[in-house]
Amino acid sequence: MTKRNTQQRRHTIISLINEEGEVNVDELALRFETSEVTIRKDLTALEKTGLLLRRYGGAVSVPREMTQVATEAISNNKLNIAKAAARLIKDHNRIIIDSGSTTSGLVQELSCKRGLVVMTNSLQLASAVHELEQEPTLLMTGGTWDPHSESFQGQVAEQVLRSYNFDQLFIGADGIDIERGTTTFNELTGLSKVMAEVSREVIVMLESDKIGRRIPNLELPWQDISVIVTDDKLPDEAADKISEQGVRVIVAPFSN
């Protein structure tokens, strides 16, 4: 069985489980004309990415309360930033969307894009991407679940990312140190660095009131960042200093 056929089969399994709520190993083996051992390997691999839950004899869908994106909780300002960031995405791009409230607003802007490949470390974002009408090819990092960031982190996730290359990374930040780069309260910065490493272009999405925050943990230095997308309350002086770092600044209309 080729790698491509394996990916297609697993994609179909996810579609079936989302439609029916559960799948059975025996029935899947008959459907795909393959062995039960192969199907069990598929289900194990998909469970590691958080797209289903194994049970005896098959698998069931992940409870919706674990994956639902609360779009109503995303502020209008963050949605405006997401719309501006989405204009940077071309059809058939391969993108990473990191977990976060600002980046989650980006998903609904993908519905008009064709042929996308989307990698994420967030169960919520994966569920939202899967529901898009123009359904992109969806990849997940897998790894160790971090309840603080509600995302997968760790060495397994980093290894998965290094198996691919991407056109763009869309990532948020807790703050920006004008002299150093993006900062975060989360001490787990390894995955963010790998995401940037495997991406041709790094787009940071955040509200302007976070710019100037000096949080101890440096996440991405300026040399790793291509674009900042923020709102138009960004002070001109801050915009000039960021531009001096070789970073393009895009501002969206501020909205409450």
Short mmCIF file of C-alpha atoms in Angstrom, two decimals:
data_model
loop_
_atom_site.label_atom_id
_atom_site.label_comp_id
_atom_site.label_asym_id
_atom_site.label_seq_id
_atom_site.Cartn_x
_atom_site.Cartn_y
_atom_site.Cartn_z
CA MET A 1 0.00 0.00 0.00
CA THR A 2 1.54 3.33 -1.02
CA LYS A 3 1.82 6.29 1.34
CA ARG A 4 -0.69 8.19 -0.79
CA ASN A 5 -3.24 5.37 -0.56
CA THR A 6 -2.71 5.21 3.20
CA GLN A 7 -3.40 8.95 3.51
CA GLN A 8 -6.52 8.67 1.33
CA ARG A 9 -7.82 5.72 3.36
CA ARG A 10 -7.27 7.52 6.65
CA HIS A 11 -8.94 10.65 5.31
CA THR A 12 -11.97 8.54 4.35
CA ILE A 13 -12.02 6.92 7.80
CA ILE A 14 -12.19 10.36 9.43
CA SER A 15 -15.03 11.37 7.09
CA LEU A 16 -16.93 8.19 7.97
CA ILE A 17 -16.48 8.66 11.70
CA ASN A 18 -17.63 12.28 11.52
CA GLU A 19 -20.74 11.24 9.58
CA GLU A 20 -21.64 8.13 11.58
CA GLY A 21 -20.07 8.75 14.99
CA GLU A 22 -18.23 5.42 15.07
CA VAL A 23 -16.48 2.89 12.86
CA ASN A 24 -15.81 -0.84 13.11
CA VAL A 25 -12.50 -2.54 12.29
CA ASP A 26 -14.14 -5.50 10.51
CA GLU A 27 -16.33 -3.29 8.31
CA LEU A 28 -13.44 -0.98 7.43
CA ALA A 29 -11.23 -3.92 6.45
CA LEU A 30 -13.95 -5.15 4.07
CA ARG A 31 -14.58 -1.67 2.68
CA PHE A 32 -10.94 -1.00 1.87
CA GLU A 33 -10.08 -4.61 1.00
CA THR A 34 -7.20 -4.67 3.46
CA SER A 35 -6.32 -6.47 6.67
CA GLU A 36 -7.68 -5.76 10.14
CA VAL A 37 -4.08 -5.21 11.26
CA THR A 38 -3.72 -2.37 8.73
CA ILE A 39 -6.99 -0.78 9.88
CA ARG A 40 -5.91 -0.98 13.53
CA LYS A 41 -2.67 0.78 12.60
CA ASP A 42 -4.72 3.48 10.85
CA LEU A 43 -6.92 3.99 13.92
CA THR A 44 -3.91 4.10 16.24
CA ALA A 45 -2.21 6.71 14.05
CA LEU A 46 -5.39 8.82 13.84
CA GLU A 47 -5.94 8.63 17.59
CA LYS A 48 -2.43 10.01 18.17
CA THR A 49 -3.37 13.06 16.12
CA GLY A 50 -6.51 13.57 18.20
CA LEU A 51 -8.98 12.98 15.35
CA LEU A 52 -10.77 10.01 16.97
CA LEU A 53 -10.89 7.87 20.11
CA ARG A 54 -10.14 4.14 20.00
CA ARG A 55 -12.55 1.66 21.52
CA TYR A 56 -12.74 -2.15 21.47
CA GLY A 57 -13.35 -3.27 17.89
CA GLY A 58 -13.19 0.18 16.33
CA ALA A 59 -13.23 3.88 17.13
CA VAL A 60 -15.61 6.73 17.94
CA SER A 61 -15.59 10.45 17.18
CA VAL A 62 -14.05 12.93 19.59
CA PRO A 63 -16.76 14.55 21.77
CA ARG A 64 -17.78 17.84 20.19
CA GLU A 65 -17.26 19.83 23.39
CA MET A 66 -13.56 18.96 23.12
CA THR A 67 -13.19 20.28 19.58
CA GLN A 68 -15.75 23.02 19.02
CA VAL A 69 -14.30 26.44 18.26
CA ALA A 70 -16.14 29.13 20.19
CA THR A 71 -16.22 31.68 17.38
CA GLU A 72 -18.58 33.85 19.37
CA ALA A 73 -15.73 34.34 21.89
CA ILE A 74 -13.41 35.76 19.20
CA SER A 75 -13.50 39.56 19.28
CA ASN A 76 -14.33 41.59 16.19
CA ASN A 77 -10.84 43.05 16.33
CA LYS A 78 -9.24 39.60 16.15
CA LEU A 79 -11.55 38.67 13.29
CA ASN A 80 -10.45 41.78 11.38
CA ILE A 81 -6.82 40.79 11.91
CA ALA A 82 -7.63 37.27 10.69
CA LYS A 83 -9.25 38.64 7.52
CA ALA A 84 -6.17 40.74 6.77
CA ALA A 85 -3.88 37.77 7.38
CA ALA A 86 -5.99 35.49 5.17
CA ARG A 87 -5.35 37.76 2.17
CA LEU A 88 -1.76 36.53 2.26
CA ILE A 89 -2.84 32.95 1.55
CA LYS A 90 -2.92 31.78 -2.06
CA ASP A 91 -4.72 28.76 -3.46
CA HIS A 92 -2.75 25.52 -3.01
CA ASN A 93 -0.56 26.95 -0.24
CA ARG A 94 0.75 24.67 2.48
CA ILE A 95 0.18 26.43 5.79
CA ILE A 96 0.54 25.89 9.54
CA ILE A 97 -1.97 27.45 11.92
CA ASP A 98 -0.80 27.48 15.53
CA SER A 99 -3.30 27.21 18.37
CA GLY A 100 -4.71 30.45 19.76
CA SER A 101 -7.78 32.68 19.82
CA THR A 102 -6.51 35.10 17.15
CA THR A 103 -5.33 32.37 14.79
CA SER A 104 -8.61 30.46 15.22
CA GLY A 105 -10.38 33.35 13.50
CA LEU A 106 -8.36 32.56 10.40
CA VAL A 107 -10.12 29.25 9.75
CA GLN A 108 -13.44 30.68 8.60
CA GLU A 109 -11.52 32.84 6.10
CA LEU A 110 -10.21 29.73 4.35
CA SER A 111 -13.55 28.71 2.87
CA CYS A 112 -12.84 30.49 -0.44
CA LYS A 113 -9.34 29.03 -0.82
CA ARG A 114 -8.74 25.98 -2.98
CA GLY A 115 -6.28 23.12 -2.63
CA LEU A 116 -4.87 24.11 0.74
CA VAL A 117 -2.83 21.83 2.98
CA VAL A 118 -3.34 22.86 6.62
CA MET A 119 -1.24 21.62 9.54
CA THR A 120 -2.26 22.44 13.12
CA ASN A 121 -1.50 21.38 16.68
CA SER A 122 -5.01 22.28 17.90
CA LEU A 123 -7.98 19.90 18.13
CA GLN A 124 -10.36 22.84 17.90
CA LEU A 125 -8.78 24.20 14.76
CA ALA A 126 -8.61 20.73 13.18
CA SER A 127 -12.34 20.26 13.75
CA ALA A 128 -13.13 23.67 12.27
CA VAL A 129 -10.92 23.07 9.21
CA HIS A 130 -12.57 19.70 8.62
CA GLU A 131 -16.01 21.35 8.46
CA LEU A 132 -15.07 23.80 5.70
CA GLU A 133 -16.95 23.39 2.44
CA GLN A 134 -13.72 23.61 0.42
CA GLU A 135 -12.16 21.01 2.69
CA PRO A 136 -8.37 21.39 2.78
CA THR A 137 -6.01 18.47 3.27
CA LEU A 138 -5.74 18.38 7.06
CA LEU A 139 -2.60 17.38 8.95
CA MET A 140 -2.07 17.27 12.73
CA THR A 141 1.14 17.28 14.68
CA GLY A 142 0.12 14.80 17.36
CA GLY A 143 2.40 14.86 20.40
CA THR A 144 1.87 15.53 24.10
CA TRP A 145 -1.29 17.39 25.09
CA ASP A 146 -0.59 20.64 26.92
CA PRO A 147 -3.69 21.78 28.86
CA HIS A 148 -2.29 25.31 29.32
CA SER A 149 -2.19 26.08 25.60
CA GLU A 150 -4.86 23.47 24.70
CA SER A 151 -2.57 22.14 22.00
CA PHE A 152 -0.15 19.35 21.20
CA GLN A 153 3.51 20.03 22.03
CA GLY A 154 6.73 18.09 22.50
CA GLN A 155 9.27 16.07 20.58
CA VAL A 156 6.76 13.92 18.67
CA ALA A 157 5.04 17.03 17.33
CA GLU A 158 8.41 18.53 16.38
CA GLN A 159 9.44 15.36 14.53
CA VAL A 160 6.19 15.34 12.56
CA LEU A 161 6.67 18.97 11.51
CA ARG A 162 10.21 18.33 10.33
CA SER A 163 8.84 15.75 7.90
CA TYR A 164 7.19 18.54 5.86
CA ASN A 165 7.85 22.00 4.49
CA PHE A 166 5.32 24.82 4.38
CA ASP A 167 4.71 28.10 2.62
CA GLN A 168 3.41 29.98 5.66
CA LEU A 169 3.08 29.80 9.43
CA PHE A 170 0.32 31.77 11.15
CA ILE A 171 1.05 32.20 14.83
CA GLY A 172 -0.08 34.45 17.67
CA ALA A 173 1.93 35.92 20.55
CA ASP A 174 1.35 37.05 24.13
CA GLY A 175 3.50 40.08 23.50
CA ILE A 176 6.17 41.72 21.38
CA ASP A 177 9.45 43.05 22.65
CA ILE A 178 10.38 45.69 20.08
CA GLU A 179 14.08 44.90 20.53
CA ARG A 180 13.89 41.09 20.51
CA GLY A 181 10.74 39.65 18.88
CA THR A 182 7.66 37.80 20.06
CA THR A 183 7.29 36.80 23.71
CA THR A 184 5.08 34.35 25.53
CA PHE A 185 3.97 33.32 29.02
CA ASN A 186 4.23 29.68 27.95
CA GLU A 187 7.63 28.12 28.58
CA LEU A 188 7.00 25.54 25.82
CA THR A 189 8.49 27.42 22.86
CA GLY A 190 10.22 24.52 21.10
CA LEU A 191 7.34 23.73 18.76
CA SER A 192 6.92 27.36 17.71
CA LYS A 193 10.59 27.49 16.74
CA VAL A 194 10.26 24.31 14.65
CA MET A 195 7.10 25.65 12.99
CA ALA A 196 9.06 28.73 11.95
CA GLU A 197 12.01 26.63 10.86
CA VAL A 198 9.94 24.57 8.38
CA SER A 199 8.00 27.57 6.98
CA ARG A 200 9.11 29.87 4.18
CA GLU A 201 7.15 32.81 5.63
CA VAL A 202 6.16 33.48 9.27
CA ILE A 203 3.11 35.67 9.92
CA VAL A 204 2.49 36.81 13.50
CA MET A 205 -1.10 37.83 14.30
CA LEU A 206 -1.83 39.89 17.42
CA GLU A 207 -3.65 42.95 18.70
CA SER A 208 -1.70 46.20 18.98
CA ASP A 209 -2.08 46.46 22.76
CA LYS A 210 0.25 43.45 23.09
CA ILE A 211 3.08 45.25 21.33
CA GLY A 212 5.61 46.54 23.83
CA ARG A 213 4.91 43.82 26.41
CA ARG A 214 8.18 42.49 27.80
CA ILE A 215 7.40 38.93 28.83
CA PRO A 216 10.45 36.88 29.90
CA ASN A 217 10.13 34.02 27.41
CA LEU A 218 11.35 34.94 23.91
CA GLU A 219 9.43 32.84 21.38
CA LEU A 220 10.56 33.97 17.92
CA PRO A 221 13.39 36.46 17.26
CA TRP A 222 12.89 39.09 14.56
CA GLN A 223 15.06 37.24 12.05
CA ASP A 224 12.51 34.40 12.05
CA ILE A 225 9.49 36.68 11.39
CA SER A 226 8.34 37.88 7.98
CA VAL A 227 5.07 39.76 8.67
CA ILE A 228 3.19 41.25 11.62
CA VAL A 229 -0.59 41.60 11.21
CA THR A 230 -2.18 43.83 13.84
CA ASP A 231 -4.79 46.59 14.18
CA ASP A 232 -4.46 50.23 13.21
CA LYS A 233 -4.05 51.42 16.80
CA LEU A 234 -0.42 50.44 16.48
CA PRO A 235 1.64 53.57 17.24
CA ASP A 236 3.63 54.87 14.27
CA GLU A 237 6.86 54.74 16.28
CA ALA A 238 6.36 51.03 17.05
CA ALA A 239 5.50 50.31 13.41
CA ASP A 240 8.69 52.06 12.28
CA LYS A 241 10.86 50.11 14.73
CA ILE A 242 9.34 46.81 13.63
CA SER A 243 9.86 47.71 9.98
CA GLU A 244 13.51 48.49 10.76
CA GLN A 245 13.85 44.84 11.77
CA GLY A 246 13.03 43.85 8.18
CA VAL A 247 9.46 42.81 9.09
CA ARG A 248 6.48 43.85 6.98
CA VAL A 249 3.66 45.46 9.03
CA ILE A 250 0.01 45.05 7.99
CA VAL A 251 -2.73 46.82 9.92
CA ALA A 252 -6.44 45.98 9.97
CA PRO A 253 -9.21 48.37 11.08
CA PHE A 254 -9.61 48.38 14.86
CA SER A 255 -13.00 47.18 16.10
CA ASN A 256 -14.41 46.60 19.58
#
